[in-house]
Amino acid sequence: MMKSSTKITLIRGDGIGPEISDAVMRILDASGARITYDEVEAGLCCIEKTGQGITPEGMDLIKRNGVALKGPTTTPVGGGHKSINVTIRKALDLYVNLRPCKSIPGIETPFKNVDLLIVRENIEDTYGGIEHMQSADLAQCLRLITRSGSLRAARFAFETARKLGRKTVTCVHKANIMKITDGLFLQAFRDVAEDYKDIQATDIIVDNCCMQLVSKPQQFDVLLLPNLFGDIVSDLCAGLIGGLGIAAGANIGAQSAVFEAVHGSAPDIAGKGLANPTAMLLSAVSMLRHIEQLDVADRIENSVFKVLQEGKLKTRDLGGRASTDDYTRAVIANL
Amino acid sequence: MGLLNDNVKLVGCDIFVVNQGLPKIPETVGGLRLTLISNRGTKVWPGPTPTIQLTDVHRCRFLNPKGAFLPITHAEVLSALGAIEEAGFEWVHVEKLLEINGSHGFTKAQGE
């Protein structure tokens, strides 16, 4: 019996977003993914037309479909525009950012056999963006950590670990200095850990964690972090496996999930056919698993790994000379 | 020397109020006008309240009713705090909104 298709919201974004979105859609179509699309504009193109990074109608469509695949968007520096990514995360209450970091065959890095899953609390911390000048000399940013927000992020980390057969969840914090805020985050983690006796719960100070990650990353399994540390450490972990060009990401809430490449919109190479679509493609693989099209997800992932392992058709960011189109054709040919 | 001078002006205040659920703060308190309520940095009033998990502290932004970001006085901030208490709400924290050398020394809320 033909399985039913899932309607998702597609945001092509700007910069290299449209060309890598095209590449990903070509691969999804060729793979037999059972997906239909509603398209929403977001990013610079939307700001120019409407003055907003994303319209309320666009936001409603993401909410209605429940799942979105998003290309990179540019946030103009200055001018008071809020980050579109942050806008979407906040409006849809996408309370965790999930970043798998797994060594990919054929991508040369100083580290082998890295297999990390980073769970970043996605709403709170300094990302409330509540800042005030206290005087002409002193600027202040409020760091908000709630028990309720910490509990649900911790529960998500343990539930995901259990679902994926992971063994250990490590809470990364700076509770030795920020005793109240990170102390609350750590205590919430420990409270939730009581419900998951089958999974080891450990914690580590963030600076030590960074040193350990760039020395022996294989010792870690699932990392849980508050927002700001998670932002920094997840990019560090992307570097361990070859950089942002291959780093998939997902923002997940109770009602909606947005899957997006971690990297920016790279306007300097936009339209030149040089962009690497792997990060957005692997984000689409995560999306397919989220909507339980596991067979298609495996097919695409295996094809990507095969192409990268063969090493003949790598894009320039990975040391090759392939164009976006060359790489896309190779992934399709290996499906 | 005081905080305010020719280069530093007081143009509003953020009063953080504790309440379970969106607080029904009077739109005018102590001569100041309520222009925004945000929760963990995201605008929840005016306009439709987004379907987000709310914490119990709400940031309420008050400005000059004669025009946004026109100067206000310290006395009006104190009066607003008193009026909020009289309306039955408990405040936990206040931030002054300063304009410094013509630039806002504070950020907008998400969605503002």
Short mmCIF file of C-alpha atoms in Angstrom, two decimals:
data_model
loop_
_atom_site.label_atom_id
_atom_site.label_comp_id
_atom_site.label_asym_id
_atom_site.label_seq_id
_atom_site.Cartn_x
_atom_site.Cartn_y
_atom_site.Cartn_z
CA MET A 1 0.00 0.00 0.00
CA MET A 2 1.30 3.47 -0.88
CA LYS A 3 2.25 5.30 2.30
CA SER A 4 0.79 8.80 2.68
CA SER A 5 2.94 11.85 2.15
CA THR A 6 3.74 14.53 4.73
CA LYS A 7 3.33 18.21 3.98
CA ILE A 8 6.23 20.26 5.26
CA THR A 9 7.06 23.95 5.11
CA LEU A 10 10.10 24.84 3.02
CA ILE A 11 12.06 28.03 3.68
CA ARG A 12 14.76 28.48 1.05
CA GLY A 13 16.32 31.46 2.85
CA ASP A 14 18.81 33.77 1.17
CA GLY A 15 22.48 33.85 0.17
CA ILE A 16 23.33 30.26 -0.74
CA GLY A 17 19.99 29.14 0.74
CA PRO A 18 18.04 28.90 -2.54
CA GLU A 19 20.71 26.89 -4.39
CA ILE A 20 21.32 24.39 -1.59
CA SER A 21 17.54 24.10 -1.10
CA ASP A 22 17.21 23.23 -4.79
CA ALA A 23 19.92 20.58 -4.43
CA VAL A 24 18.25 19.08 -1.36
CA MET A 25 14.82 19.03 -3.03
CA ARG A 26 16.28 17.28 -6.08
CA ILE A 27 17.80 14.61 -3.84
CA LEU A 28 14.62 14.25 -1.77
CA ASP A 29 12.56 13.85 -4.95
CA ALA A 30 14.97 11.27 -6.36
CA SER A 31 15.08 9.35 -3.08
CA GLY A 32 11.35 8.69 -3.01
CA ALA A 33 10.72 10.87 0.04
CA ARG A 34 6.99 11.10 0.60
CA ILE A 35 6.88 14.86 1.05
CA THR A 36 4.90 17.79 -0.35
CA TYR A 37 5.85 21.40 0.26
CA ASP A 38 4.34 24.70 1.29
CA GLU A 39 6.87 27.44 0.69
CA VAL A 40 7.44 30.42 2.99
CA GLU A 41 9.76 33.35 2.38
CA ALA A 42 12.07 34.41 5.17
CA GLY A 43 15.26 36.38 5.40
CA LEU A 44 16.52 39.37 3.45
CA CYS A 45 14.02 38.92 0.62
CA CYS A 46 11.18 39.06 3.13
CA ILE A 47 12.66 42.06 4.95
CA GLU A 48 12.88 43.95 1.66
CA LYS A 49 9.25 43.19 0.77
CA THR A 50 7.55 43.41 4.17
CA GLY A 51 10.02 44.89 6.65
CA GLN A 52 9.86 41.63 8.62
CA GLY A 53 12.25 38.67 8.57
CA ILE A 54 9.25 36.36 8.38
CA THR A 55 5.57 37.31 8.15
CA PRO A 56 2.95 36.19 10.68
CA GLU A 57 1.28 34.24 7.86
CA GLY A 58 4.56 32.42 7.22
CA MET A 59 4.87 31.62 10.89
CA ASP A 60 1.29 30.29 10.95
CA LEU A 61 2.07 27.99 8.03
CA ILE A 62 5.11 26.53 9.82
CA LYS A 63 2.91 26.01 12.86
CA ARG A 64 0.10 24.42 10.84
CA ASN A 65 2.35 21.89 9.08
CA GLY A 66 4.32 21.19 12.26
CA VAL A 67 7.55 20.42 10.39
CA ALA A 68 9.76 22.80 8.40
CA LEU A 69 13.01 22.50 6.46
CA LYS A 70 14.94 25.75 6.42
CA GLY A 71 17.85 27.13 4.44
CA PRO A 72 20.16 29.76 5.93
CA THR A 73 18.90 33.30 6.35
CA THR A 74 20.80 36.53 6.78
CA THR A 75 20.17 38.82 9.74
CA PRO A 76 21.20 42.35 8.78
CA VAL A 77 23.75 43.83 11.17
CA GLY A 78 22.28 46.89 12.88
CA GLY A 79 18.91 48.38 11.96
CA GLY A 80 17.19 46.68 14.88
CA HIS A 81 16.28 43.46 13.01
CA LYS A 82 16.07 40.44 15.28
CA SER A 83 17.60 37.15 14.10
CA ILE A 84 15.06 35.22 12.01
CA ASN A 85 16.25 31.96 13.51
CA VAL A 86 15.72 33.29 17.03
CA THR A 87 12.32 34.73 16.01
CA ILE A 88 11.14 31.34 14.75
CA ARG A 89 12.52 29.46 17.77
CA LYS A 90 10.85 31.82 20.21
CA ALA A 91 7.50 32.18 18.47
CA LEU A 92 7.11 28.42 18.07
CA ASP A 93 8.64 27.62 21.45
CA LEU A 94 11.26 25.33 19.89
CA TYR A 95 12.86 24.71 23.23
CA VAL A 96 15.76 22.48 22.26
CA ASN A 97 18.38 22.60 19.54
CA LEU A 98 19.59 19.15 18.58
CA ARG A 99 22.98 18.79 16.90
CA PRO A 100 24.34 15.36 16.00
CA CYS A 101 28.13 15.36 15.50
CA LYS A 102 29.34 12.09 14.06
CA SER A 103 32.56 11.40 12.16
CA ILE A 104 31.87 11.05 8.45
CA PRO A 105 33.93 8.64 6.36
CA GLY A 106 36.16 10.51 3.94
CA ILE A 107 36.22 13.76 5.93
CA GLU A 108 39.72 14.10 7.30
CA THR A 109 39.92 15.57 10.80
CA PRO A 110 42.33 15.04 13.72
CA PHE A 111 39.65 12.91 15.43
CA LYS A 112 38.17 9.52 14.55
CA ASN A 113 35.01 7.85 15.81
CA VAL A 114 33.37 10.95 17.22
CA ASP A 115 29.70 10.33 17.90
CA LEU A 116 28.18 13.11 19.97
CA LEU A 117 24.67 14.40 20.35
CA ILE A 118 24.37 17.96 21.61
CA VAL A 119 21.12 19.05 23.26
CA ARG A 120 21.05 22.81 23.73
CA GLU A 121 18.34 24.62 25.66
CA ASN A 122 17.09 27.00 23.00
CA ILE A 123 14.96 29.75 24.55
CA GLU A 124 16.51 31.07 27.74
CA ASP A 125 19.88 32.21 29.06
CA THR A 126 21.16 35.46 27.55
CA TYR A 127 19.06 34.80 24.41
CA GLY A 128 16.08 36.60 25.92
CA GLY A 129 18.03 39.56 24.54
CA ILE A 130 17.11 41.71 27.55
CA GLU A 131 19.85 44.30 27.71
CA HIS A 132 20.05 47.67 29.39
CA MET A 133 22.68 50.35 29.74
CA GLN A 134 22.88 50.99 33.47
CA SER A 135 24.86 54.18 32.95
CA ALA A 136 26.92 55.67 30.13
CA ASP A 137 29.67 53.22 31.15
CA LEU A 138 27.95 49.99 32.17
CA ALA A 139 26.00 47.58 29.93
CA GLN A 140 24.02 44.65 31.33
CA CYS A 141 22.47 41.53 29.76
CA LEU A 142 20.01 39.53 31.84
CA ARG A 143 20.68 35.80 31.99
CA LEU A 144 17.38 34.00 32.54
CA ILE A 145 17.28 30.34 33.55
CA THR A 146 13.97 28.86 34.70
CA ARG A 147 13.41 25.61 36.50
CA SER A 148 10.55 24.75 34.12
CA GLY A 149 12.65 25.42 31.03
CA SER A 150 15.62 23.48 32.41
CA LEU A 151 13.45 20.51 33.37
CA ARG A 152 11.94 20.12 29.91
CA ALA A 153 15.33 20.43 28.18
CA ALA A 154 16.80 17.81 30.53
CA ARG A 155 13.85 15.49 30.01
CA PHE A 156 14.21 15.84 26.24
CA ALA A 157 17.91 14.91 26.52
CA PHE A 158 17.20 11.78 28.55
CA GLU A 159 14.23 10.73 26.40
CA THR A 160 16.30 11.15 23.23
CA ALA A 161 19.21 9.25 24.77
CA ARG A 162 16.89 6.38 25.68
CA LYS A 163 15.23 6.37 22.24
CA LEU A 164 18.61 6.24 20.47
CA GLY A 165 20.18 3.71 22.84
CA ARG A 166 22.71 6.19 24.18
CA LYS A 167 24.39 5.40 27.49
CA THR A 168 25.35 8.71 29.12
CA VAL A 169 23.98 12.24 29.39
CA THR A 170 26.45 14.88 30.58
CA CYS A 171 25.26 18.25 31.84
CA VAL A 172 27.72 21.01 30.88
CA HIS A 173 27.61 24.09 33.11
CA LYS A 174 29.49 26.75 35.03
CA ALA A 175 27.72 26.29 38.34
CA ASN A 176 30.95 26.85 40.26
CA ILE A 177 30.77 30.53 39.28
CA MET A 178 27.14 31.13 38.27
CA LYS A 179 25.83 29.36 41.32
CA ILE A 180 22.22 30.48 41.06
CA THR A 181 21.51 30.28 37.31
CA ASP A 182 23.65 27.32 36.33
CA GLY A 183 23.05 25.85 39.77
CA LEU A 184 19.33 25.75 38.90
CA PHE A 185 20.05 24.20 35.49
CA LEU A 186 22.26 21.52 37.08
CA GLN A 187 19.77 20.73 39.84
CA ALA A 188 16.95 20.33 37.28
CA PHE A 189 19.20 17.92 35.35
CA ARG A 190 19.88 15.89 38.50
CA ASP A 191 16.17 15.80 39.38
CA VAL A 192 15.22 14.52 35.91
CA ALA A 193 18.08 11.98 35.97
CA GLU A 194 16.31 10.26 38.89
CA ASP A 195 13.67 9.09 36.40
CA TYR A 196 16.25 7.56 34.04
CA LYS A 197 18.26 5.10 36.10
CA ASP A 198 19.14 3.15 32.94
CA ILE A 199 21.19 6.12 31.65
CA GLN A 200 24.33 7.39 33.36
CA ALA A 201 24.10 11.06 34.37
CA THR A 202 27.31 13.05 34.75
CA ASP A 203 28.23 16.73 34.75
CA ILE A 204 31.26 18.78 33.84
CA ILE A 205 32.35 22.43 34.01
CA VAL A 206 32.13 23.98 30.55
CA ASP A 207 35.77 25.07 30.27
CA ASN A 208 37.00 21.60 31.23
CA CYS A 209 34.49 20.13 28.79
CA CYS A 210 35.96 22.21 25.94
CA MET A 211 39.47 21.09 26.80
CA GLN A 212 38.33 17.45 26.94
CA LEU A 213 36.43 17.76 23.65
CA VAL A 214 39.51 18.94 21.75
CA SER A 215 41.63 16.24 23.44
CA LYS A 216 39.45 13.12 23.57
CA PRO A 217 35.93 13.76 22.24
CA GLN A 218 35.13 10.04 22.08
CA GLN A 219 34.61 9.99 25.87
CA PHE A 220 31.32 11.92 25.52
CA ASP A 221 27.92 10.69 24.39
CA VAL A 222 24.99 13.12 24.89
CA LEU A 223 25.76 16.65 26.10
CA LEU A 224 23.10 18.91 27.64
CA LEU A 225 23.89 22.63 27.84
CA PRO A 226 22.23 25.95 28.58
CA ASN A 227 21.73 28.15 25.53
CA LEU A 228 24.93 30.24 25.31
CA PHE A 229 27.34 27.41 26.15
CA GLY A 230 25.35 25.19 23.79
CA ASP A 231 25.73 27.70 20.96
CA ILE A 232 29.51 27.78 21.39
CA VAL A 233 30.19 24.13 22.21
CA SER A 234 27.99 22.80 19.40
CA ASP A 235 30.05 24.75 16.85
CA LEU A 236 33.22 23.47 18.49
CA CYS A 237 31.85 19.92 18.08
CA ALA A 238 31.01 20.61 14.43
CA GLY A 239 34.68 21.47 13.99
CA LEU A 240 35.65 18.06 15.39
CA ILE A 241 33.91 16.31 12.49
CA GLY A 242 34.85 18.66 9.66
CA GLY A 243 33.10 21.97 10.09
CA LEU A 244 29.77 23.70 9.70
CA GLY A 245 29.42 22.63 6.06
CA ILE A 246 28.41 19.16 7.18
CA ALA A 247 26.73 19.96 10.52
CA ALA A 248 23.02 19.17 10.69
CA GLY A 249 20.68 20.85 13.15
CA ALA A 250 17.12 20.74 14.39
CA ASN A 251 15.04 23.01 16.59
CA ILE A 252 12.34 21.05 18.32
CA GLY A 253 9.31 22.00 20.39
CA ALA A 254 6.21 20.28 21.68
CA GLN A 255 4.17 21.17 18.56
CA SER A 256 6.66 22.05 15.82
CA ALA A 257 10.13 21.20 14.58
CA VAL A 258 12.37 23.17 12.22
CA PHE A 259 15.31 21.39 10.59
CA GLU A 260 18.08 23.62 9.30
CA ALA A 261 21.73 23.74 8.35
CA VAL A 262 23.87 25.22 11.07
CA HIS A 263 25.97 27.41 8.80
CA GLY A 264 25.21 30.93 7.60
CA SER A 265 24.03 32.23 4.25
CA ALA A 266 27.58 32.78 2.83
CA PRO A 267 26.57 35.68 0.56
CA ASP A 268 30.13 35.88 -0.83
CA ILE A 269 29.68 32.62 -2.76
CA ALA A 270 25.92 32.86 -3.38
CA GLY A 271 24.83 32.09 -6.93
CA LYS A 272 28.23 30.71 -7.97
CA GLY A 273 27.30 27.04 -7.72
CA LEU A 274 30.02 26.40 -5.12
CA ALA A 275 27.96 25.86 -1.98
CA ASN A 276 27.99 22.57 -0.10
CA PRO A 277 24.42 21.33 0.51
CA THR A 278 25.49 18.52 2.90
CA ALA A 279 24.50 20.24 6.14
CA MET A 280 21.01 21.04 4.89
CA LEU A 281 20.77 17.57 3.37
CA LEU A 282 21.71 15.86 6.65
CA SER A 283 19.20 18.15 8.40
CA ALA A 284 16.62 16.83 5.92
CA VAL A 285 17.72 13.30 6.87
CA SER A 286 16.99 14.15 10.52
CA MET A 287 13.64 15.53 9.41
CA LEU A 288 12.81 12.31 7.55
CA ARG A 289 13.56 10.34 10.71
CA HIS A 290 11.38 12.75 12.70
CA ILE A 291 8.45 12.07 10.34
CA GLU A 292 9.30 8.37 10.42
CA GLN A 293 10.44 7.93 6.84
CA LEU A 294 13.39 5.94 8.11
CA ASP A 295 13.98 4.00 4.89
CA VAL A 296 14.42 7.16 2.83
CA ALA A 297 16.56 8.79 5.52
CA ASP A 298 18.96 5.82 5.55
CA ARG A 299 19.11 5.77 1.75
CA ILE A 300 20.13 9.43 1.52
CA GLU A 301 22.57 9.27 4.42
CA ASN A 302 24.30 6.19 3.00
CA SER A 303 24.58 7.87 -0.37
CA VAL A 304 26.09 11.05 1.13
CA PHE A 305 28.61 9.02 3.13
CA LYS A 306 29.53 6.97 0.06
CA VAL A 307 30.14 10.06 -2.07
CA LEU A 308 32.23 11.71 0.66
CA GLN A 309 34.17 8.51 1.37
CA GLU A 310 35.03 8.07 -2.31
CA GLY A 311 36.33 11.62 -2.15
CA LYS A 312 36.12 12.34 -5.88
CA LEU A 313 33.35 14.88 -5.67
CA LYS A 314 33.85 17.11 -2.68
CA THR A 315 32.90 20.77 -2.68
CA ARG A 316 35.60 23.39 -2.17
CA ASP A 317 34.98 23.88 1.56
CA LEU A 318 35.97 20.20 1.99
CA GLY A 319 39.08 20.53 -0.16
CA GLY A 320 37.56 19.34 -3.43
CA ARG A 321 36.63 21.06 -6.69
CA ALA A 322 33.08 19.83 -7.25
CA SER A 323 30.25 22.24 -7.88
CA THR A 324 26.95 22.06 -6.00
CA ASP A 325 25.44 20.42 -9.07
CA ASP A 326 28.25 17.84 -9.45
CA TYR A 327 27.87 16.82 -5.83
CA THR A 328 24.08 16.69 -6.05
CA ARG A 329 24.20 14.45 -9.12
CA ALA A 330 26.66 12.13 -7.39
CA VAL A 331 24.42 11.76 -4.32
CA ILE A 332 21.43 11.03 -6.56
CA ALA A 333 23.43 8.49 -8.57
CA ASN A 334 24.35 6.61 -5.38
CA LEU A 335 20.87 6.48 -3.88
CA MET B 1 27.25 63.60 39.70
CA GLY B 2 23.81 62.17 38.92
CA LEU B 3 23.00 59.63 36.26
CA LEU B 4 21.07 62.03 34.05
CA ASN B 5 22.70 64.88 32.15
CA ASP B 6 22.51 66.42 28.70
CA ASN B 7 23.73 63.16 27.12
CA VAL B 8 21.80 60.67 29.28
CA LYS B 9 18.00 60.86 29.38
CA LEU B 10 15.44 58.70 31.19
CA VAL B 11 12.81 57.68 28.60
CA GLY B 12 10.95 54.80 30.26
CA CYS B 13 11.22 51.83 32.55
CA ASP B 14 10.88 48.05 32.48
CA ILE B 15 9.07 46.77 35.57
CA PHE B 16 9.24 43.00 36.11
CA VAL B 17 6.04 41.67 37.65
CA VAL B 18 5.42 38.22 39.16
CA ASN B 19 2.20 36.56 38.05
CA GLN B 20 0.97 33.13 37.04
CA GLY B 21 -0.23 33.73 33.49
CA LEU B 22 -0.35 37.00 31.58
CA PRO B 23 -0.95 39.82 34.12
CA LYS B 24 -3.76 42.29 33.45
CA ILE B 25 -1.68 45.38 34.23
CA PRO B 26 -3.56 48.71 33.93
CA GLU B 27 -2.55 50.41 30.69
CA THR B 28 -1.73 53.65 32.52
CA VAL B 29 0.10 53.65 35.86
CA GLY B 30 1.55 56.64 37.65
CA GLY B 31 1.25 58.75 34.52
CA LEU B 32 3.16 56.24 32.35
CA ARG B 33 1.74 54.15 29.51
CA LEU B 34 2.14 50.38 29.28
CA THR B 35 3.47 49.60 25.80
CA LEU B 36 4.71 46.04 26.02
CA ILE B 37 4.71 42.87 28.08
CA SER B 38 7.30 40.21 27.30
CA ASN B 39 8.06 36.84 28.82
CA ARG B 40 11.65 35.62 28.75
CA GLY B 41 12.24 38.28 26.08
CA THR B 42 9.33 37.38 23.79
CA LYS B 43 6.45 39.83 23.33
CA VAL B 44 3.19 38.47 24.73
CA TRP B 45 1.19 41.75 24.77
CA PRO B 46 -0.19 43.65 22.86
CA GLY B 47 -1.44 41.44 20.09
CA PRO B 48 -2.05 37.72 20.15
CA THR B 49 -0.21 35.84 22.89
CA PRO B 50 2.12 33.30 21.28
CA THR B 51 1.62 29.72 22.39
CA ILE B 52 4.81 29.55 24.40
CA GLN B 53 5.57 28.28 27.87
CA LEU B 54 5.37 31.29 30.18
CA THR B 55 7.52 31.75 33.22
CA ASP B 56 6.01 33.63 36.17
CA VAL B 57 7.97 36.87 35.70
CA HIS B 58 6.75 39.33 33.06
CA ARG B 59 8.64 42.38 31.82
CA CYS B 60 6.27 45.36 31.51
CA ARG B 61 7.60 48.34 29.55
CA PHE B 62 6.30 51.80 30.41
CA LEU B 63 6.87 54.93 28.29
CA ASN B 64 5.78 58.54 28.20
CA PRO B 65 2.10 58.69 27.11
CA LYS B 66 2.79 61.91 25.19
CA GLY B 67 5.11 60.11 22.81
CA ALA B 68 7.34 57.05 22.77
CA PHE B 69 10.78 57.73 24.19
CA LEU B 70 10.08 61.29 25.31
CA PRO B 71 11.73 61.93 28.69
CA ILE B 72 10.06 60.85 31.93
CA THR B 73 10.99 61.53 35.55
CA HIS B 74 12.23 59.37 38.45
CA ALA B 75 9.11 60.39 40.33
CA GLU B 76 6.95 58.89 37.57
CA VAL B 77 8.84 55.57 37.86
CA LEU B 78 8.26 55.50 41.62
CA SER B 79 4.63 56.44 41.09
CA ALA B 80 4.24 53.60 38.54
CA LEU B 81 5.66 51.10 41.04
CA GLY B 82 3.18 52.24 43.66
CA ALA B 83 0.30 52.06 41.19
CA ILE B 84 1.25 48.51 40.19
CA GLU B 85 1.19 47.45 43.84
CA GLU B 86 -2.14 49.18 44.33
CA ALA B 87 -3.47 47.25 41.34
CA GLY B 88 -2.62 44.04 43.23
CA PHE B 89 0.58 43.01 41.49
CA GLU B 90 3.99 42.34 42.97
CA TRP B 91 7.05 43.73 41.19
CA VAL B 92 10.48 42.17 41.63
CA HIS B 93 12.82 44.21 39.52
CA VAL B 94 13.05 47.54 37.69
CA GLU B 95 15.29 48.67 34.86
CA LYS B 96 15.44 52.27 33.71
CA LEU B 97 15.37 52.86 29.96
CA LEU B 98 18.13 55.31 29.13
CA GLU B 99 18.82 57.20 25.96
CA ILE B 100 22.55 57.85 25.79
CA ASN B 101 23.97 60.30 23.27
CA GLY B 102 20.76 59.97 21.26
CA SER B 103 20.80 56.15 21.11
CA HIS B 104 18.56 53.71 22.97
CA GLY B 105 20.46 52.02 25.77
CA PHE B 106 18.05 49.05 25.78
CA THR B 107 16.89 46.34 23.41
CA LYS B 108 13.52 45.56 21.86
CA ALA B 109 11.65 42.43 22.82
CA GLN B 110 11.39 39.52 20.40
CA GLY B 111 8.36 40.27 18.24
CA GLU B 112 8.16 43.94 19.27
#
